[in-house]
Tab-separated table of C-alpha atoms in Angstrom:
chain	number	residue	atom	x	y	z
A	1	UNK	CA	-15.073	1.127	36.638
A	2	UNK	CA	-15.686	-1.377	34.401
A	3	UNK	CA	-18.258	-1.760	31.724
A	4	UNK	CA	-19.175	-5.188	29.732
A	5	UNK	CA	-19.591	-5.909	26.449
A	6	UNK	CA	-23.138	-6.271	26.280
A	7	UNK	CA	-24.040	-2.840	28.553
A	8	UNK	CA	-21.643	-1.024	26.201
A	9	UNK	CA	-23.159	-1.985	22.404
A	10	UNK	CA	-26.219	-0.921	23.489
A	11	UNK	CA	-25.589	1.658	24.875
A	12	UNK	CA	-22.891	3.791	22.400
A	13	UNK	CA	-25.375	2.150	19.686
A	14	UNK	CA	-28.769	3.945	21.171
A	15	UNK	CA	-27.089	6.981	22.651
A	16	UNK	CA	-24.392	7.989	19.349
A	17	UNK	CA	-25.407	5.860	16.442
A	18	UNK	CA	-25.296	9.010	14.818
A	19	UNK	CA	-21.834	10.565	15.540
A	20	UNK	CA	-19.606	7.218	13.790
A	21	UNK	CA	-20.849	9.383	10.029
A	22	UNK	CA	-18.996	12.119	11.677
A	23	UNK	CA	-15.936	9.831	12.708
A	24	UNK	CA	-12.992	10.332	9.997
A	25	UNK	CA	-10.254	8.428	9.716
A	26	UNK	CA	-6.122	10.057	8.979
A	27	UNK	CA	-3.917	7.321	8.588
A	28	UNK	CA	-1.086	7.500	8.052
A	29	UNK	CA	-0.545	5.237	6.152
A	30	UNK	CA	-2.262	5.790	3.097
A	31	UNK	CA	-6.108	4.268	2.635
A	32	UNK	CA	-6.825	4.104	-1.723
A	33	UNK	CA	-9.719	5.430	-2.172
A	34	UNK	CA	-9.529	4.448	-5.604
A	35	UNK	CA	-8.788	1.190	-5.679
A	36	UNK	CA	-11.127	-0.710	-7.824
A	37	UNK	CA	-10.846	2.535	-10.354
A	38	UNK	CA	-8.358	2.755	-13.552
A	39	UNK	CA	-7.912	4.353	-16.556
A	40	UNK	CA	-6.438	4.125	-20.047
A	41	UNK	CA	-5.271	6.381	-22.617
A	42	UNK	CA	-7.954	5.963	-26.302
A	43	UNK	CA	-7.375	7.414	-29.129
A	44	UNK	CA	-11.901	8.177	-29.590
A	45	UNK	CA	-14.973	7.553	-28.207
A	46	UNK	CA	-15.830	5.126	-30.961
A	47	UNK	CA	-17.526	1.759	-29.284
A	48	UNK	CA	-14.901	-0.951	-30.465
A	49	UNK	CA	-12.524	1.869	-29.015
A	50	UNK	CA	-14.188	1.805	-25.558
A	51	UNK	CA	-14.447	-1.879	-25.358
A	52	UNK	CA	-11.140	-2.852	-25.940
A	53	UNK	CA	-9.441	0.100	-23.378
A	54	UNK	CA	-12.365	-1.215	-20.590
A	55	UNK	CA	-10.809	-4.211	-21.013
A	56	UNK	CA	-7.478	-2.762	-20.266
A	57	UNK	CA	-8.791	-0.918	-17.528
A	58	UNK	CA	-10.152	-4.048	-15.877
A	59	UNK	CA	-6.730	-5.760	-16.227
A	60	UNK	CA	-5.041	-2.519	-14.841
A	61	UNK	CA	-7.762	-3.084	-11.803
A	62	UNK	CA	-6.925	-6.825	-10.994
A	63	UNK	CA	-3.359	-5.687	-11.575
A	64	UNK	CA	-3.548	-3.130	-8.852
A	65	UNK	CA	-5.537	-4.906	-6.521
A	66	UNK	CA	-3.599	-7.731	-6.368
A	67	UNK	CA	-0.576	-6.477	-7.011
A	68	UNK	CA	0.704	-9.553	-9.199
A	69	UNK	CA	0.265	-8.918	-13.309
A	70	UNK	CA	0.917	-13.381	-13.591
A	71	UNK	CA	-3.230	-13.443	-12.383
A	72	UNK	CA	-4.306	-12.218	-16.107
A	73	UNK	CA	-3.160	-15.151	-17.384
A	74	UNK	CA	-5.523	-17.004	-15.267
A	75	UNK	CA	-9.293	-18.532	-16.849
A	76	UNK	CA	-11.302	-17.492	-15.136
A	77	UNK	CA	-9.916	-13.442	-15.357
A	78	UNK	CA	-9.605	-14.569	-19.039
A	79	UNK	CA	-13.016	-15.127	-19.145
A	80	UNK	CA	-14.442	-12.323	-16.250
A	81	UNK	CA	-12.342	-9.886	-18.895
A	82	UNK	CA	-14.852	-10.720	-21.908
A	83	UNK	CA	-17.761	-10.073	-19.771
A	84	UNK	CA	-15.786	-7.151	-18.520
A	85	UNK	CA	-19.650	-5.335	-18.289
A	86	UNK	CA	-21.053	-8.201	-15.821
A	87	UNK	CA	-18.060	-6.423	-12.996
A	88	UNK	CA	-18.496	-2.541	-14.328
A	89	UNK	CA	-19.824	0.356	-12.003
A	90	UNK	CA	-19.658	3.361	-14.125
A	91	UNK	CA	-16.851	4.265	-16.479
A	92	UNK	CA	-16.499	8.148	-18.246
A	93	UNK	CA	-14.018	9.964	-19.628
A	94	UNK	CA	-11.994	13.133	-18.503
A	95	UNK	CA	-8.962	15.355	-20.973
A	96	UNK	CA	-5.334	15.618	-19.642
A	97	UNK	CA	-2.988	17.776	-21.104
A	98	UNK	CA	-4.303	16.708	-24.531
A	99	UNK	CA	-4.821	13.874	-24.339
A	100	UNK	CA	-8.845	11.583	-24.168
A	101	UNK	CA	-8.685	8.256	-21.617
A	102	UNK	CA	-11.395	6.895	-19.750
A	103	UNK	CA	-12.051	5.801	-16.607
A	104	UNK	CA	-14.106	2.823	-15.156
A	105	UNK	CA	-14.572	1.476	-11.977
A	106	UNK	CA	-15.535	-1.876	-10.708
A	107	UNK	CA	-17.641	-3.314	-8.072
A	108	UNK	CA	-15.375	-4.592	-4.997
A	109	UNK	CA	-17.916	-7.473	-4.235
A	110	UNK	CA	-17.442	-9.341	-7.223
A	111	UNK	CA	-14.424	-8.581	-8.570
A	112	UNK	CA	-12.791	-9.892	-4.896
A	113	UNK	CA	-15.408	-12.421	-5.359
A	114	UNK	CA	-14.030	-13.417	-8.588
A	115	UNK	CA	-10.306	-13.242	-7.060
A	116	UNK	CA	-11.139	-15.679	-4.246
A	117	UNK	CA	-11.738	-18.521	-7.130
A	118	UNK	CA	-8.781	-18.373	-8.719
A	119	UNK	CA	-7.275	-18.039	-4.438
A	120	UNK	CA	-5.148	-14.352	-6.427
A	121	UNK	CA	-3.972	-11.769	-3.416
A	122	UNK	CA	-6.325	-9.272	-1.757
A	123	UNK	CA	-4.033	-5.958	-1.203
A	124	UNK	CA	-7.114	-3.241	0.795
A	125	UNK	CA	-6.987	-0.387	0.425
A	126	UNK	CA	-4.660	0.433	3.513
A	127	UNK	CA	-1.298	0.397	1.500
A	128	UNK	CA	2.124	1.629	3.570
A	129	UNK	CA	3.355	4.922	1.968
A	130	UNK	CA	7.548	4.297	0.742
A	131	UNK	CA	10.377	6.976	1.018
A	132	UNK	CA	12.217	6.373	-1.920
A	133	UNK	CA	15.474	6.926	-2.169
A	134	UNK	CA	17.166	6.021	-4.971
A	135	UNK	CA	21.061	7.015	-5.953
A	136	UNK	CA	22.329	6.825	-9.523
A	137	UNK	CA	25.975	6.053	-10.791
A	138	UNK	CA	26.257	8.084	-14.003
A	139	UNK	CA	29.081	7.383	-16.739
A	140	UNK	CA	31.369	9.150	-15.391
A	141	UNK	CA	31.065	7.501	-12.269
A	142	UNK	CA	29.628	10.848	-10.176
A	143	UNK	CA	26.521	9.683	-8.258
A	144	UNK	CA	22.874	11.483	-7.538
A	145	UNK	CA	20.087	11.175	-5.677
A	146	UNK	CA	16.711	11.444	-7.295
A	147	UNK	CA	14.603	14.498	-6.180
A	148	UNK	CA	11.162	14.898	-6.138
A	149	UNK	CA	11.624	18.222	-8.680
A	150	UNK	CA	14.101	16.162	-11.073
A	151	UNK	CA	12.407	16.238	-14.232
A	152	UNK	CA	14.217	12.520	-15.900
A	153	UNK	CA	12.126	10.042	-17.423
A	154	UNK	CA	12.636	7.871	-14.905
A	155	UNK	CA	11.211	9.578	-12.002
A	156	UNK	CA	8.177	10.509	-13.921
A	157	UNK	CA	7.823	6.386	-15.227
A	158	UNK	CA	8.323	5.495	-11.481
A	159	UNK	CA	5.923	7.893	-10.527
A	160	UNK	CA	2.955	7.174	-13.101
A	161	UNK	CA	4.270	3.302	-12.041
A	162	UNK	CA	3.604	3.368	-8.489
A	163	UNK	CA	-0.092	5.573	-8.793
A	164	UNK	CA	-1.217	3.282	-11.253
A	165	UNK	CA	0.227	-0.812	-9.364
A	166	UNK	CA	-1.731	1.211	-5.836
A	167	UNK	CA	1.598	1.506	-4.608
A	168	UNK	CA	2.600	5.280	-1.955
A	169	UNK	CA	5.638	6.680	-2.742
A	170	UNK	CA	7.581	9.650	-2.658
A	171	UNK	CA	10.837	10.867	-3.190
A	172	UNK	CA	12.745	14.114	-1.206
A	173	UNK	CA	12.872	17.749	-1.359
A	174	UNK	CA	16.607	17.494	-1.096
A	175	UNK	CA	16.849	21.069	0.115
A	176	UNK	CA	18.591	21.869	2.841
A	177	UNK	CA	17.655	19.969	5.168
A	178	UNK	CA	17.839	17.026	3.921
A	179	UNK	CA	21.050	17.255	2.658
A	180	UNK	CA	22.751	17.955	5.822
A	181	UNK	CA	20.990	14.430	7.241
A	182	UNK	CA	21.179	12.455	3.887
A	183	UNK	CA	24.657	11.703	1.838
A	184	UNK	CA	24.507	10.225	-1.683
A	185	UNK	CA	27.246	7.868	0.027
A	186	UNK	CA	23.667	7.083	2.519
A	187	UNK	CA	21.746	6.386	-0.371
A	188	UNK	CA	24.539	4.382	-2.256
A	189	UNK	CA	25.468	2.999	0.886
A	190	UNK	CA	21.299	2.054	1.893
A	191	UNK	CA	22.719	2.955	5.199
A	192	UNK	CA	18.678	2.571	7.609
A	193	UNK	CA	19.035	5.139	10.217
A	194	UNK	CA	19.927	8.794	8.501
A	195	UNK	CA	17.631	7.423	5.781
A	196	UNK	CA	14.962	6.450	8.335
A	197	UNK	CA	15.455	9.747	10.351
A	198	UNK	CA	15.496	11.716	7.045
A	199	UNK	CA	12.241	10.607	6.445
A	200	UNK	CA	10.682	11.453	9.349
A	201	UNK	CA	9.533	15.142	7.288
A	202	UNK	CA	7.620	12.867	5.677
A	203	UNK	CA	5.763	11.007	7.344
A	204	UNK	CA	5.910	8.038	5.558
A	205	UNK	CA	5.681	4.631	6.682
A	206	UNK	CA	8.315	2.731	5.204
A	207	UNK	CA	11.548	2.644	2.909
A	208	UNK	CA	12.898	1.842	-0.581
A	209	UNK	CA	16.585	2.094	-1.549
A	210	UNK	CA	17.779	2.087	-4.819
A	211	UNK	CA	20.968	2.069	-5.766
A	212	UNK	CA	20.811	2.568	-9.995
A	213	UNK	CA	24.237	1.255	-12.281
A	214	UNK	CA	25.944	0.623	-15.748
A	215	UNK	CA	26.886	-3.144	-14.712
A	216	UNK	CA	30.985	-4.930	-14.984
A	217	UNK	CA	29.062	-8.306	-14.840
A	218	UNK	CA	29.631	-9.453	-19.024
A	219	UNK	CA	26.905	-12.060	-18.296
A	220	UNK	CA	25.060	-9.053	-18.148
A	221	UNK	CA	26.038	-7.618	-20.986
A	222	UNK	CA	27.072	-4.403	-20.001
A	223	UNK	CA	23.016	-3.370	-18.152
A	224	UNK	CA	22.161	-1.331	-15.956
A	225	UNK	CA	21.046	-2.431	-12.560
A	226	UNK	CA	18.775	-1.653	-9.776
A	227	UNK	CA	19.103	-2.653	-6.591
A	228	UNK	CA	16.214	-2.136	-3.905
A	229	UNK	CA	15.751	-3.200	-0.765
A	230	UNK	CA	11.748	-2.101	0.465
A	231	UNK	CA	11.546	-1.922	4.843
A	232	UNK	CA	8.128	-1.713	6.497
A	233	UNK	CA	8.630	-2.531	9.980
A	234	UNK	CA	10.797	-4.745	10.501
A	235	UNK	CA	9.353	-6.375	7.296
A	236	UNK	CA	12.822	-6.427	4.431
A	237	UNK	CA	11.544	-7.641	0.350
A	238	UNK	CA	14.983	-7.547	-1.518
A	239	UNK	CA	15.090	-7.049	-5.418
A	240	UNK	CA	16.578	-6.805	-8.368
A	241	UNK	CA	16.359	-5.819	-11.904
A	242	UNK	CA	18.626	-5.262	-15.210
A	243	UNK	CA	17.591	-3.956	-18.187
A	244	UNK	CA	19.163	-2.517	-20.767
A	245	UNK	CA	18.011	1.956	-20.561
A	246	UNK	CA	17.460	2.936	-16.998
A	247	UNK	CA	14.785	5.221	-17.853
A	248	UNK	CA	12.313	2.172	-18.406
A	249	UNK	CA	13.673	0.155	-15.705
A	250	UNK	CA	11.396	2.244	-12.211
A	251	UNK	CA	8.195	0.223	-13.831
A	252	UNK	CA	9.520	-3.082	-13.464
A	253	UNK	CA	11.122	-1.785	-10.238
A	254	UNK	CA	7.632	-0.761	-8.831
A	255	UNK	CA	6.474	-3.897	-10.518
A	256	UNK	CA	8.781	-6.369	-8.160
A	257	UNK	CA	8.012	-4.269	-4.739
A	258	UNK	CA	3.826	-4.258	-5.338
A	259	UNK	CA	4.428	-7.947	-5.883
A	260	UNK	CA	6.860	-8.654	-2.757
A	261	UNK	CA	4.185	-6.195	-0.437
A	262	UNK	CA	0.834	-7.864	-1.926
A	263	UNK	CA	3.181	-11.175	-0.629
A	264	UNK	CA	3.179	-9.465	2.582
A	265	UNK	CA	-0.468	-7.735	3.717
A	266	UNK	CA	-2.091	-9.690	0.638
A	267	UNK	CA	-5.157	-12.647	1.792
A	268	UNK	CA	-5.758	-15.036	0.426
A	269	UNK	CA	-8.602	-17.432	0.628
A	270	UNK	CA	-5.930	-20.503	1.328
A	271	UNK	CA	-4.484	-19.211	3.655
A	272	UNK	CA	-4.071	-20.399	7.277
A	273	UNK	CA	-8.294	-20.641	8.993
A	274	UNK	CA	-9.223	-17.430	10.259
A	275	UNK	CA	-7.271	-16.320	13.473
A	276	UNK	CA	-9.142	-13.826	16.001
A	277	UNK	CA	-7.422	-11.817	17.649
A	278	UNK	CA	-8.100	-9.405	21.287
A	279	UNK	CA	-6.421	-6.340	21.618
A	280	UNK	CA	-5.790	-4.199	24.807
A	281	UNK	CA	-6.126	0.075	23.258
A	282	UNK	CA	-5.955	2.672	26.185
A	283	UNK	CA	-5.737	5.705	26.534
A	284	UNK	CA	-9.327	5.825	25.160
A	285	UNK	CA	-11.037	8.449	26.962
A	286	UNK	CA	-14.136	8.771	25.601
A	287	UNK	CA	-16.838	7.104	24.206
A	288	UNK	CA	-16.278	9.349	20.969
A	289	UNK	CA	-12.088	8.085	20.918
A	290	UNK	CA	-14.305	4.489	21.275
A	291	UNK	CA	-16.144	5.060	18.500
A	292	UNK	CA	-13.474	5.532	16.776
A	293	UNK	CA	-10.894	3.048	17.392
A	294	UNK	CA	-14.057	0.734	16.237
A	295	UNK	CA	-14.054	2.097	13.018
A	296	UNK	CA	-10.313	1.969	11.824
A	297	UNK	CA	-10.460	-1.545	13.181
A	298	UNK	CA	-13.854	-2.645	10.677
A	299	UNK	CA	-11.773	-0.401	7.710
A	300	UNK	CA	-8.847	-3.016	7.090
A	301	UNK	CA	-9.768	-5.668	5.403
A	302	UNK	CA	-7.666	-8.874	6.855
A	303	UNK	CA	-10.870	-7.188	9.703
A	304	UNK	CA	-13.937	-9.588	8.854
A	305	UNK	CA	-15.855	-8.497	12.514
A	306	UNK	CA	-15.013	-6.141	16.014
A	307	UNK	CA	-16.492	-6.377	18.850
A	308	UNK	CA	-16.326	-4.481	21.893
A	309	UNK	CA	-15.134	-6.591	25.044
A	310	UNK	CA	-15.610	-4.791	27.789
A	311	UNK	CA	-14.065	-0.637	27.956
A	312	UNK	CA	-13.068	1.666	31.169
A	313	UNK	CA	-10.328	3.038	33.564
A	314	UNK	CA	-9.197	4.461	29.693
A	315	UNK	CA	-9.105	1.076	28.095
A	316	UNK	CA	-11.441	-1.183	25.849
A	317	UNK	CA	-10.671	-4.469	24.350
A	318	UNK	CA	-11.448	-5.609	21.172
A	319	UNK	CA	-11.397	-9.507	19.647
A	320	UNK	CA	-11.603	-9.173	15.736
A	321	UNK	CA	-12.408	-11.884	13.585
A	322	UNK	CA	-9.609	-12.327	11.073
A	323	UNK	CA	-9.083	-12.722	6.593
A	324	UNK	CA	-6.020	-15.058	8.241
A	325	UNK	CA	-4.235	-14.757	10.743
A	326	UNK	CA	-2.965	-12.413	13.926
A	327	UNK	CA	0.398	-11.763	12.785
A	328	UNK	CA	-0.457	-10.267	9.538
A	329	UNK	CA	-3.226	-8.249	11.331
A	330	UNK	CA	-0.777	-6.531	14.058
A	331	UNK	CA	1.078	-5.331	10.539
A	332	UNK	CA	-1.193	-4.134	8.965
A	333	UNK	CA	-3.007	-1.697	12.230
A	334	UNK	CA	0.463	-1.094	12.826
A	335	UNK	CA	0.537	0.555	9.587
A	336	UNK	CA	-1.653	3.751	11.373
A	337	UNK	CA	0.797	6.120	13.653
A	338	UNK	CA	-2.463	6.525	15.607
A	339	UNK	CA	-2.440	3.225	17.182
A	340	UNK	CA	0.800	2.468	18.486
A	341	UNK	CA	1.892	-0.712	20.459
A	342	UNK	CA	3.718	-0.466	23.753
A	343	UNK	CA	3.730	-3.417	24.792
A	344	UNK	CA	4.991	-6.120	21.661
A	345	UNK	CA	7.143	-5.301	18.847
A	346	UNK	CA	4.008	-6.041	15.816
A	347	UNK	CA	6.099	-7.565	13.749
A	348	UNK	CA	7.225	-9.861	15.579
A	349	UNK	CA	5.722	-13.147	17.279
A	350	UNK	CA	2.061	-11.898	18.423
A	351	UNK	CA	1.732	-11.502	22.248
A	352	UNK	CA	-1.167	-13.179	24.175
A	353	UNK	CA	-2.991	-10.141	24.321
A	354	UNK	CA	-1.569	-6.803	22.443
A	355	UNK	CA	-1.436	-3.482	24.472
A	356	UNK	CA	-1.874	-0.547	21.996
A	357	UNK	CA	-1.866	3.190	22.646
A	358	UNK	CA	-4.044	5.301	20.509
A	359	UNK	CA	-2.843	8.749	19.888
A	360	UNK	CA	-5.868	10.482	18.070
């Protein structure tokens, strides 16, 4: 038996509205709960120091949301920074490792309205987790993989900037399991298959493959080079950073990665006319599972509205009203491992009715 839209909505919402608050999300892609928050170190709680810090925190938050530091040069953002209290929700102080920090959170709706006026990308809070495979060539020619227990400044800077920019990352343990699966040659050569296989134990959504070496090119004057490639699904972005100190190059690396990913997944007000996308989801054997899928879809920043068209025989069809195009919506949906596409590549052209299998 197949039940159609009106009956489904009336029955589900009348009988099971309370269940919505009990349905939890456990996405593979990381859901950032601090996207509109940031913190900076301070020397005191004096008023002048607080105002300066709040403006810095506002800038840091805007860059995290957009993925692009270039927006800070926009006049509208400069004016907003000068009126930071208009966007402020709350702030406070905390102490970590003998350092005092000012923390603040900002109004999501007001910030997004500001960013739309300058057509900046708004990169939602569901972001791909990148497995970082980084090999560094030492002065003596040997090469090492940067592991999670590394004590180098470069590794710590990588993690700090990734946290600041809202780019979820993981570094390999390089224990016996990793060493049996991956060699430094695999990382240096950016060989995808062994790195993808080894990354499965870390539940990553993509790879960030980087090699670090001292250039012999006279044009770069012997500087250090970071060559990187990030892969999420079938999307690939590349970059190259050059500097004279590898310990200080991890931050520009993360900045470039964030900017490229924000261009892929961010939503601009000038994007093509909003699309509608109909999808079919299988393996929905209870109303609870339908509610779970509906709540998941509604949580995506690219989705304006979710309408349940029909439900029956273990499957449901939903129509999604979107901010932007359908292909980008499919990319965003596929970041969650519970939604396994079964009749199309989610990063290729959009199918007429893409089918997903719900694996809760």
